[in-house]
PDB file of C-alpha atoms and ligand atoms in Angstrom:
ATOM      1  CA  GLN A   1      32.088   8.211 -19.143  1.00 61.00           C
ATOM      2  CA  ARG A   2      28.590   8.144 -17.615  1.00 62.00           C
ATOM      3  CA  GLN A   3      28.288   4.426 -18.383  1.00 63.00           C
ATOM      4  CA  MET A   4      31.646   3.790 -16.748  1.00 61.00           C
ATOM      5  CA  CYS A   5      30.443   5.668 -13.692  1.00 62.00           C
ATOM      6  CA  ILE A   6      27.290   3.499 -13.541  1.00 61.00           C
ATOM      7  CA  ARG A   7      29.427   0.352 -13.913  1.00 64.00           C
ATOM      8  CA  ASP A   8      31.690   1.573 -11.123  1.00 64.00           C
ATOM      9  CA  ARG A   9      28.730   1.981  -8.809  1.00 66.00           C
ATOM     10  CA  ARG A  10      27.133  -1.347  -9.717  1.00 72.00           C
ATOM     11  CA  TRP A  11      29.550  -3.428  -7.653  1.00 75.00           C
ATOM     12  CA  ILE A  12      28.443  -1.540  -4.525  1.00 72.00           C
ATOM     13  CA  ILE A  13      24.786  -2.269  -5.364  1.00 68.00           C
ATOM     14  CA  ASN A  14      25.669  -5.939  -5.938  1.00 74.00           C
ATOM     15  CA  LEU A  15      27.126  -6.115  -2.437  1.00 75.00           C
ATOM     16  CA  ALA A  16      23.971  -4.668  -0.811  1.00 69.00           C
ATOM     17  CA  PRO A  17      22.311  -8.095  -0.200  1.00 70.00           C
ATOM     18  CA  PHE A  18      25.318  -9.109   1.910  1.00 76.00           C
ATOM     19  CA  GLY A  19      24.912  -5.949   3.980  1.00 72.00           C
ATOM     20  CA  ILE A  20      21.229  -6.718   4.524  1.00 70.00           C
ATOM     21  CA  MET A  21      22.090 -10.316   5.428  1.00 72.00           C
ATOM     22  CA  GLY A  22      24.515  -8.967   8.020  1.00 75.00           C
ATOM     23  CA  LEU A  23      21.839  -6.752   9.556  1.00 69.00           C
ATOM     24  CA  VAL A  24      19.310  -9.596   9.659  1.00 70.00           C
ATOM     25  CA  PHE A  25      21.987 -11.844  11.175  1.00 73.00           C
ATOM     26  CA  THR A  26      22.719  -9.265  13.899  1.00 74.00           C
ATOM     27  CA  ASN A  27      19.007  -9.084  14.627  1.00 68.00           C
ATOM     28  CA  VAL A  28      18.631 -12.871  14.831  1.00 71.00           C
ATOM     29  CA  VAL A  29      21.619 -13.024  17.179  1.00 74.00           C
ATOM     30  CA  SER A  30      20.272 -10.312  19.473  1.00 70.00           C
ATOM     31  CA  ASN A  31      16.591 -11.321  19.387  1.00 66.00           C
ATOM     32  CA  GLY A  32      16.999 -15.072  19.044  1.00 66.00           C
ATOM     33  CA  LEU A  33      14.918 -17.257  16.751  1.00 66.00           C
ATOM     34  CA  ALA A  34      11.793 -15.495  18.061  1.00 69.00           C
ATOM     35  CA  ILE A  35      12.284 -13.060  15.173  1.00 67.00           C
ATOM     36  CA  PHE A  36      11.019 -15.739  12.746  1.00 72.00           C
ATOM     37  CA  THR A  37       7.833 -16.207  14.759  1.00 77.00           C
ATOM     38  CA  GLN A  38       7.439 -12.441  14.648  1.00 73.00           C
ATOM     39  CA  TYR A  39       7.960 -12.501  10.862  1.00 75.00           C
ATOM     40  CA  GLY A  40       5.157 -15.058  10.610  1.00 83.00           C
ATOM     41  CA  LYS A  41       2.891 -12.889  12.721  1.00 80.00           C
ATOM     42  CA  LEU A  42       3.718  -9.807  10.641  1.00 80.00           C
ATOM     43  CA  LEU A  43       2.856 -11.657   7.449  1.00 84.00           C
ATOM     44  CA  LEU A  44      -0.423 -13.014   8.837  1.00 89.00           C
ATOM     45  CA  LEU A  45      -1.444  -9.659  10.270  1.00 88.00           C
ATOM     46  CA  LEU A  46      -0.641  -7.781   7.057  1.00 88.00           C
ATOM     47  CA  VAL A  47      -2.363 -10.229   4.739  1.00 90.00           C
ATOM     48  CA  GLY A  48      -5.339 -10.531   7.103  1.00 93.00           C
ATOM     49  CA  THR A  49      -5.809  -6.772   7.441  1.00 92.00           C
ATOM     50  CA  MET A  50      -5.495  -6.204   3.697  1.00 91.00           C
ATOM     51  CA  LEU A  51      -8.011  -8.960   2.916  1.00 93.00           C
ATOM     52  CA  PHE A  52     -10.354  -7.539   5.563  1.00 94.00           C
ATOM     53  CA  MET A  53     -10.100  -4.110   3.947  1.00 92.00           C
ATOM     54  CA  ALA A  54     -10.642  -5.464   0.427  1.00 92.00           C
ATOM     55  CA  PHE A  55     -13.473  -7.912   1.153  1.00 94.00           C
ATOM     56  CA  VAL A  56     -15.259  -6.416   4.166  1.00 94.00           C
ATOM     57  CA  ILE A  57     -14.686  -2.666   4.612  1.00 93.00           C
ATOM     58  CA  ASN A  58     -14.648  -1.682   0.910  1.00 91.00           C
ATOM     59  CA  PRO A  59     -17.825  -3.709   0.128  1.00 92.00           C
ATOM     60  CA  ILE A  60     -19.567  -2.166   3.160  1.00 93.00           C
ATOM     61  CA  ILE A  61     -18.738   1.352   1.885  1.00 90.00           C
ATOM     62  CA  ILE A  62     -20.009   0.458  -1.600  1.00 89.00           C
ATOM     63  CA  PHE A  63     -23.185  -1.052  -0.129  1.00 91.00           C
ATOM     64  CA  ILE A  64     -23.897   2.046   1.981  1.00 89.00           C
ATOM     65  CA  TYR A  65     -23.746   4.271  -1.120  1.00 85.00           C
ATOM     66  CA  LEU A  66     -25.213   2.018  -3.799  1.00 84.00           C
ATOM     67  CA  ARG A  67     -27.538  -0.322  -1.864  1.00 86.00           C
ATOM     68  CA  CYS A  68     -26.664  -3.307  -4.040  1.00 87.00           C
ATOM     69  CA  ASN A  69     -24.461  -6.402  -3.883  1.00 91.00           C
ATOM     70  CA  PRO A  70     -20.918  -4.937  -3.927  1.00 91.00           C
ATOM     71  CA  TYR A  71     -18.992  -8.158  -4.577  1.00 92.00           C
ATOM     72  CA  PRO A  72     -19.317  -8.317  -8.395  1.00 91.00           C
ATOM     73  CA  LEU A  73     -17.719  -4.840  -8.536  1.00 89.00           C
ATOM     74  CA  VAL A  74     -15.029  -5.725  -5.982  1.00 91.00           C
ATOM     75  CA  PHE A  75     -14.021  -8.845  -7.925  1.00 92.00           C
ATOM     76  CA  ARG A  76     -14.121  -7.008 -11.243  1.00 90.00           C
ATOM     77  CA  CYS A  77     -11.836  -4.256  -9.868  1.00 89.00           C
ATOM     78  CA  LEU A  78      -9.415  -6.837  -8.564  1.00 89.00           C
ATOM     79  CA  ARG A  79      -9.437  -8.823 -11.813  1.00 90.00           C
ATOM     80  CA  GLU A  80      -9.193  -5.966 -14.303  1.00 89.00           C
ATOM     81  CA  SER A  81      -7.225  -3.324 -12.442  1.00 90.00           C
ATOM     82  CA  GLY A  82      -5.778  -5.046  -9.395  1.00 89.00           C
ATOM     83  CA  LEU A  83      -3.852  -7.505 -11.508  1.00 89.00           C
ATOM     84  CA  THR A  84      -1.824  -4.834 -13.332  1.00 91.00           C
ATOM     85  CA  ALA A  85      -1.312  -2.946 -10.044  1.00 92.00           C
ATOM     86  CA  PHE A  86      -0.036  -6.163  -8.494  1.00 91.00           C
ATOM     87  CA  PHE A  87       2.646  -6.605 -11.129  1.00 91.00           C
ATOM     88  CA  THR A  88       3.590  -2.969 -11.831  1.00 92.00           C
ATOM     89  CA  ARG A  89       3.592  -2.037  -8.109  1.00 92.00           C
ATOM     90  CA  SER A  90       2.711   1.498  -9.103  1.00 93.00           C
ATOM     91  CA  SER A  91      -0.563   3.359  -8.641  1.00 94.00           C
ATOM     92  CA  ALA A  92       0.648   6.074 -11.025  1.00 93.00           C
ATOM     93  CA  ALA A  93       1.347   3.563 -13.796  1.00 92.00           C
ATOM     94  CA  ASN A  94      -2.106   2.100 -13.240  1.00 93.00           C
ATOM     95  CA  ILE A  95      -3.970   5.369 -13.873  1.00 93.00           C
ATOM     96  CA  PRO A  96      -4.721   4.564 -17.568  1.00 93.00           C
ATOM     97  CA  VAL A  97      -6.035   1.105 -16.611  1.00 93.00           C
ATOM     98  CA  ASN A  98      -8.336   2.645 -14.000  1.00 92.00           C
ATOM     99  CA  MET A  99      -9.504   5.331 -16.443  1.00 92.00           C
ATOM    100  CA  ALA A 100     -10.340   2.676 -19.039  1.00 93.00           C
ATOM    101  CA  MET A 101     -12.248   0.694 -16.438  1.00 92.00           C
ATOM    102  CA  CYS A 102     -14.249   3.747 -15.322  1.00 91.00           C
ATOM    103  CA  GLU A 103     -15.113   4.367 -18.975  1.00 92.00           C
ATOM    104  CA  LYS A 104     -16.284   0.780 -19.328  1.00 91.00           C
ATOM    105  CA  LEU A 105     -18.432   1.225 -16.209  1.00 88.00           C
ATOM    106  CA  GLY A 106     -20.033   4.244 -17.904  1.00 87.00           C
ATOM    107  CA  LEU A 107     -18.981   6.793 -15.266  1.00 88.00           C
ATOM    108  CA  ASP A 108     -18.941  10.542 -15.755  1.00 86.00           C
ATOM    109  CA  LYS A 109     -15.640  11.470 -17.444  1.00 88.00           C
ATOM    110  CA  ASP A 110     -15.580  14.943 -15.875  1.00 87.00           C
ATOM    111  CA  PHE A 111     -15.488  13.296 -12.491  1.00 87.00           C
ATOM    112  CA  TYR A 112     -13.245  10.273 -12.931  1.00 89.00           C
ATOM    113  CA  SER A 113     -10.592  12.128 -14.980  1.00 91.00           C
ATOM    114  CA  VAL A 114      -9.913  14.150 -11.825  1.00 90.00           C
ATOM    115  CA  SER A 115     -10.655  11.607  -9.098  1.00 90.00           C
ATOM    116  CA  ILE A 116      -8.563   8.721 -10.485  1.00 92.00           C
ATOM    117  CA  PRO A 117      -5.204  10.600 -10.759  1.00 92.00           C
ATOM    118  CA  LEU A 118      -5.908  12.285  -7.429  1.00 91.00           C
ATOM    119  CA  GLY A 119      -6.805   8.982  -5.773  1.00 90.00           C
ATOM    120  CA  ALA A 120      -3.670   7.359  -7.198  1.00 91.00           C
ATOM    121  CA  THR A 121      -1.532   9.627  -5.022  1.00 88.00           C
ATOM    122  CA  ILE A 122      -3.812  10.384  -2.083  1.00 91.00           C
ATOM    123  CA  ASN A 123      -6.007   7.345  -1.468  1.00 90.00           C
ATOM    124  CA  MET A 124      -3.496   4.766  -0.234  1.00 92.00           C
ATOM    125  CA  ASP A 125      -5.283   2.524   2.229  1.00 91.00           C
ATOM    126  CA  GLY A 126      -2.943  -0.408   1.518  1.00 93.00           C
ATOM    127  CA  THR A 127       0.118   1.743   2.209  1.00 95.00           C
ATOM    128  CA  ALA A 128      -1.404   3.119   5.427  1.00 95.00           C
ATOM    129  CA  ILE A 129      -2.118  -0.410   6.684  1.00 94.00           C
ATOM    130  CA  TYR A 130       1.399  -1.514   5.754  1.00 94.00           C
ATOM    131  CA  GLN A 131       3.078   1.411   7.493  1.00 94.00           C
ATOM    132  CA  CYS A 132       1.049   0.911  10.693  1.00 94.00           C
ATOM    133  CA  VAL A 133       1.672  -2.824  10.914  1.00 92.00           C
ATOM    134  CA  ALA A 134       5.353  -2.532   9.926  1.00 92.00           C
ATOM    135  CA  THR A 135       6.003   0.235  12.492  1.00 93.00           C
ATOM    136  CA  ILE A 136       4.415  -1.779  15.294  1.00 91.00           C
ATOM    137  CA  PHE A 137       6.364  -4.861  14.180  1.00 88.00           C
ATOM    138  CA  LEU A 138       9.698  -3.014  14.095  1.00 89.00           C
ATOM    139  CA  ALA A 139       9.020  -1.374  17.457  1.00 90.00           C
ATOM    140  CA  THR A 140       8.417  -4.832  18.915  1.00 85.00           C
ATOM    141  CA  CYS A 141      11.661  -6.073  17.310  1.00 81.00           C
ATOM    142  CA  CYS A 142      13.482  -3.234  19.109  1.00 81.00           C
ATOM    143  CA  GLY A 143      12.034  -4.445  22.387  1.00 81.00           C
ATOM    144  CA  MET A 144       9.738  -1.443  22.767  1.00 85.00           C
ATOM    145  CA  THR A 145       6.352  -1.951  24.417  1.00 86.00           C
ATOM    146  CA  LEU A 146       3.888   0.434  22.849  1.00 88.00           C
ATOM    147  CA  THR A 147       1.110   2.066  24.816  1.00 91.00           C
ATOM    148  CA  LEU A 148      -2.357   2.582  23.338  1.00 93.00           C
ATOM    149  CA  GLY A 149      -1.579   6.284  22.891  1.00 93.00           C
ATOM    150  CA  GLN A 150       1.565   5.480  20.911  1.00 92.00           C
ATOM    151  CA  MET A 151      -0.376   3.064  18.713  1.00 92.00           C
ATOM    152  CA  VAL A 152      -2.959   5.746  17.968  1.00 94.00           C
ATOM    153  CA  THR A 153      -0.097   8.144  17.107  1.00 94.00           C
ATOM    154  CA  ILE A 154       1.328   5.513  14.743  1.00 94.00           C
ATOM    155  CA  VAL A 155      -2.048   5.114  13.022  1.00 94.00           C
ATOM    156  CA  VAL A 156      -2.425   8.893  12.554  1.00 95.00           C
ATOM    157  CA  THR A 157       1.189   9.403  11.407  1.00 94.00           C
ATOM    158  CA  ALA A 158       1.054   6.430   9.025  1.00 94.00           C
ATOM    159  CA  THR A 159      -2.233   7.618   7.519  1.00 94.00           C
ATOM    160  CA  LEU A 160      -0.776  11.083   6.913  1.00 94.00           C
ATOM    161  CA  ALA A 161       2.444   9.557   5.534  1.00 94.00           C
ATOM    162  CA  SER A 162       0.454   7.340   3.162  1.00 94.00           C
ATOM    163  CA  ILE A 163      -1.303  10.427   1.762  1.00 93.00           C
ATOM    164  CA  GLY A 164       2.104  11.887   0.969  1.00 91.00           C
ATOM    165  CA  THR A 165       3.449   8.660  -0.526  1.00 92.00           C
ATOM    166  CA  ALA A 166       4.111   8.740  -4.270  1.00 91.00           C
ATOM    167  CA  GLY A 167       2.375   6.146  -6.430  1.00 91.00           C
ATOM    168  CA  THR A 168       5.648   4.504  -7.454  1.00 92.00           C
ATOM    169  CA  PRO A 169       7.184   1.120  -6.569  1.00 92.00           C
ATOM    170  CA  GLY A 170       8.707   1.073  -3.092  1.00 90.00           C
ATOM    171  CA  ALA A 171       7.720   4.642  -2.166  1.00 92.00           C
ATOM    172  CA  GLY A 172       5.837   3.386   0.894  1.00 92.00           C
ATOM    173  CA  MET A 173       9.093   2.053   2.297  1.00 91.00           C
ATOM    174  CA  ILE A 174      10.733   5.498   2.131  1.00 90.00           C
ATOM    175  CA  MET A 175       7.790   7.069   3.936  1.00 92.00           C
ATOM    176  CA  LEU A 176       7.931   4.260   6.492  1.00 93.00           C
ATOM    177  CA  ALA A 177      11.368   5.603   7.475  1.00 92.00           C
ATOM    178  CA  MET A 178       9.690   8.901   8.290  1.00 92.00           C
ATOM    179  CA  VAL A 179       7.069   7.208  10.463  1.00 93.00           C
ATOM    180  CA  LEU A 180       9.808   5.304  12.302  1.00 93.00           C
ATOM    181  CA  GLN A 181      11.720   8.505  12.892  1.00 92.00           C
ATOM    182  CA  ALA A 182       8.601  10.207  14.251  1.00 91.00           C
ATOM    183  CA  MET A 183       8.180   7.336  16.727  1.00 90.00           C
ATOM    184  CA  ASN A 184      11.881   7.325  17.747  1.00 90.00           C
ATOM    185  CA  ILE A 185      12.437   3.848  16.325  1.00 90.00           C
ATOM    186  CA  PRO A 186      15.903   3.353  14.750  1.00 88.00           C
ATOM    187  CA  VAL A 187      15.478   3.765  10.997  1.00 88.00           C
ATOM    188  CA  ASP A 188      18.024   1.042  10.162  1.00 83.00           C
ATOM    189  CA  MET A 189      15.509  -1.501  11.544  1.00 83.00           C
ATOM    190  CA  ILE A 190      13.792  -1.083   8.176  1.00 87.00           C
ATOM    191  CA  MET A 191      16.380  -3.462   6.735  1.00 81.00           C
ATOM    192  CA  ILE A 192      14.657  -6.331   8.537  1.00 80.00           C
ATOM    193  CA  ILE A 193      11.683  -6.078   6.197  1.00 84.00           C
ATOM    194  CA  TYR A 194      13.467  -4.599   3.182  1.00 82.00           C
ATOM    195  CA  GLY A 195      14.001  -8.002   1.565  1.00 77.00           C
ATOM    196  CA  VAL A 196      10.303  -8.871   1.511  1.00 82.00           C
ATOM    197  CA  ASP A 197       9.019  -5.376   0.767  1.00 87.00           C
ATOM    198  CA  ARG A 198       8.585  -6.192  -2.929  1.00 87.00           C
ATOM    199  CA  LEU A 199       5.892  -8.742  -2.065  1.00 88.00           C
ATOM    200  CA  PHE A 200       4.170  -6.408   0.376  1.00 90.00           C
ATOM    201  CA  ASP A 201       4.317  -3.635  -2.224  1.00 93.00           C
ATOM    202  CA  MET A 202       2.387  -5.824  -4.691  1.00 92.00           C
ATOM    203  CA  GLY A 203      -0.422  -6.380  -2.196  1.00 91.00           C
ATOM    204  CA  ARG A 204      -0.671  -2.812  -0.960  1.00 93.00           C
ATOM    205  CA  THR A 205      -0.648  -1.309  -4.479  1.00 94.00           C
ATOM    206  CA  CYS A 206      -3.460  -3.672  -5.434  1.00 92.00           C
ATOM    207  CA  LEU A 207      -5.500  -2.457  -2.453  1.00 92.00           C
ATOM    208  CA  ASN A 208      -4.615   1.206  -3.112  1.00 92.00           C
ATOM    209  CA  ILE A 209      -5.913   1.031  -6.648  1.00 91.00           C
ATOM    210  CA  THR A 210      -9.175  -0.865  -6.130  1.00 88.00           C
ATOM    211  CA  GLY A 211     -10.407   1.726  -3.642  1.00 87.00           C
ATOM    212  CA  ASP A 212     -10.059   4.467  -6.281  1.00 89.00           C
ATOM    213  CA  ILE A 213     -12.487   2.861  -8.727  1.00 89.00           C
ATOM    214  CA  SER A 214     -15.085   2.009  -6.108  1.00 86.00           C
ATOM    215  CA  CYS A 215     -14.855   5.586  -4.789  1.00 87.00           C
ATOM    216  CA  ALA A 216     -15.343   7.030  -8.305  1.00 88.00           C
ATOM    217  CA  LEU A 217     -18.320   4.715  -8.860  1.00 87.00           C
ATOM    218  CA  CYS A 218     -19.940   5.488  -5.491  1.00 86.00           C
ATOM    219  CA  VAL A 219     -19.640   9.259  -5.860  1.00 85.00           C
ATOM    220  CA  THR A 220     -20.852   9.284  -9.490  1.00 85.00           C
ATOM    221  CA  LYS A 221     -23.889   7.109  -8.683  1.00 82.00           C
ATOM    222  CA  TRP A 222     -24.620   9.057  -5.514  1.00 80.00           C
ATOM    223  CA  GLU A 223     -24.442  12.397  -7.355  1.00 79.00           C
ATOM    224  CA  SER A 224     -26.743  11.168 -10.116  1.00 78.00           C
ATOM    225  CA  LYS A 225     -29.201   9.886  -7.490  1.00 76.00           C
ATOM    226  CA  LYS A 226     -29.133  13.292  -5.804  1.00 73.00           C
ATOM    227  CA  GLN A 227     -29.706  15.083  -9.101  1.00 72.00           C
ATOM    228  CA  THR A 228     -32.639  12.815  -9.979  1.00 72.00           C
ATOM    229  CA  ALA A 229     -34.165  13.524  -6.555  1.00 69.00           C
ATOM    230  CA  VAL A 230     -33.819  17.307  -7.093  1.00 66.00           C
ATOM    231  CA  LYS A 231     -35.524  17.104 -10.524  1.00 63.00           C
TER     232      LYS A 231
HETATM  233  N1  LIG B 301       3.737   1.175  -4.653  1.00 50.99           N
HETATM  234  C1  LIG B 301       2.665   1.834  -3.961  1.00 50.99           C
HETATM  235  C2  LIG B 301       1.722   2.468  -4.960  1.00 50.99           C
HETATM  236  O1  LIG B 301       2.140   2.850  -6.019  1.00 50.99           O
HETATM  237  C3  LIG B 301       3.143   2.869  -3.011  1.00 50.99           C
HETATM  238  C4  LIG B 301       3.871   2.189  -1.877  1.00 50.99           C
HETATM  239  O2  LIG B 301       5.032   1.836  -2.039  1.00 50.99           O
HETATM  240  O3  LIG B 301       3.236   1.972  -0.832  1.00 50.99           O
HETATM  241  O4  LIG B 301       0.557   2.587  -4.669  1.00 50.99           O
END
């Protein structure tokens, strides 16, 4: 009976793409073809900000703590852990991969066995970036002109929302609805980016996960440096 129930519901799910197409169509009609230029800008801005975070900000943080060339570690994180995060789209599912990598790096198990699971749910820089950029994009699509104060509010709300986002595929999208609501942007606007969220999710999960390993490494090395100095 349960299987029949699932089968009954499946036809509704199969019709969902048509519903989304309708919403996108309505948006194109009301906003004109400018929406596609905006899509292009959204994509460029998101990819650019994520790359900036991964290859500039993260390395700078590592350099400040470790005083060595951070790029070998950044590339190793992306290759060994980022790849599985990219395809699973889940920080939680990537915890064992990150643990194994920390072990390979010779980090203190007492520290990383706590910091990696905690970071997988709390440290979500990719999700925070995504929620900020997507909220500003959707506000623009609605014809809203945001003031600097509103943008700062978006950044703060999105950062808090990203901390509360679960490390599962697509969770960032659900929390994005909350950010939109907080900014009085119609939540159904989310449908405009729903179709491409899968791709964005891959990128943001990859960024979420690489920060966790570099943080574990920085703190472990920093602590051991401190202890050596005390002795
Ligand atoms: N999929 C992301 C993660 O697990 C969360 C999100 O959807 O932003 O890190």
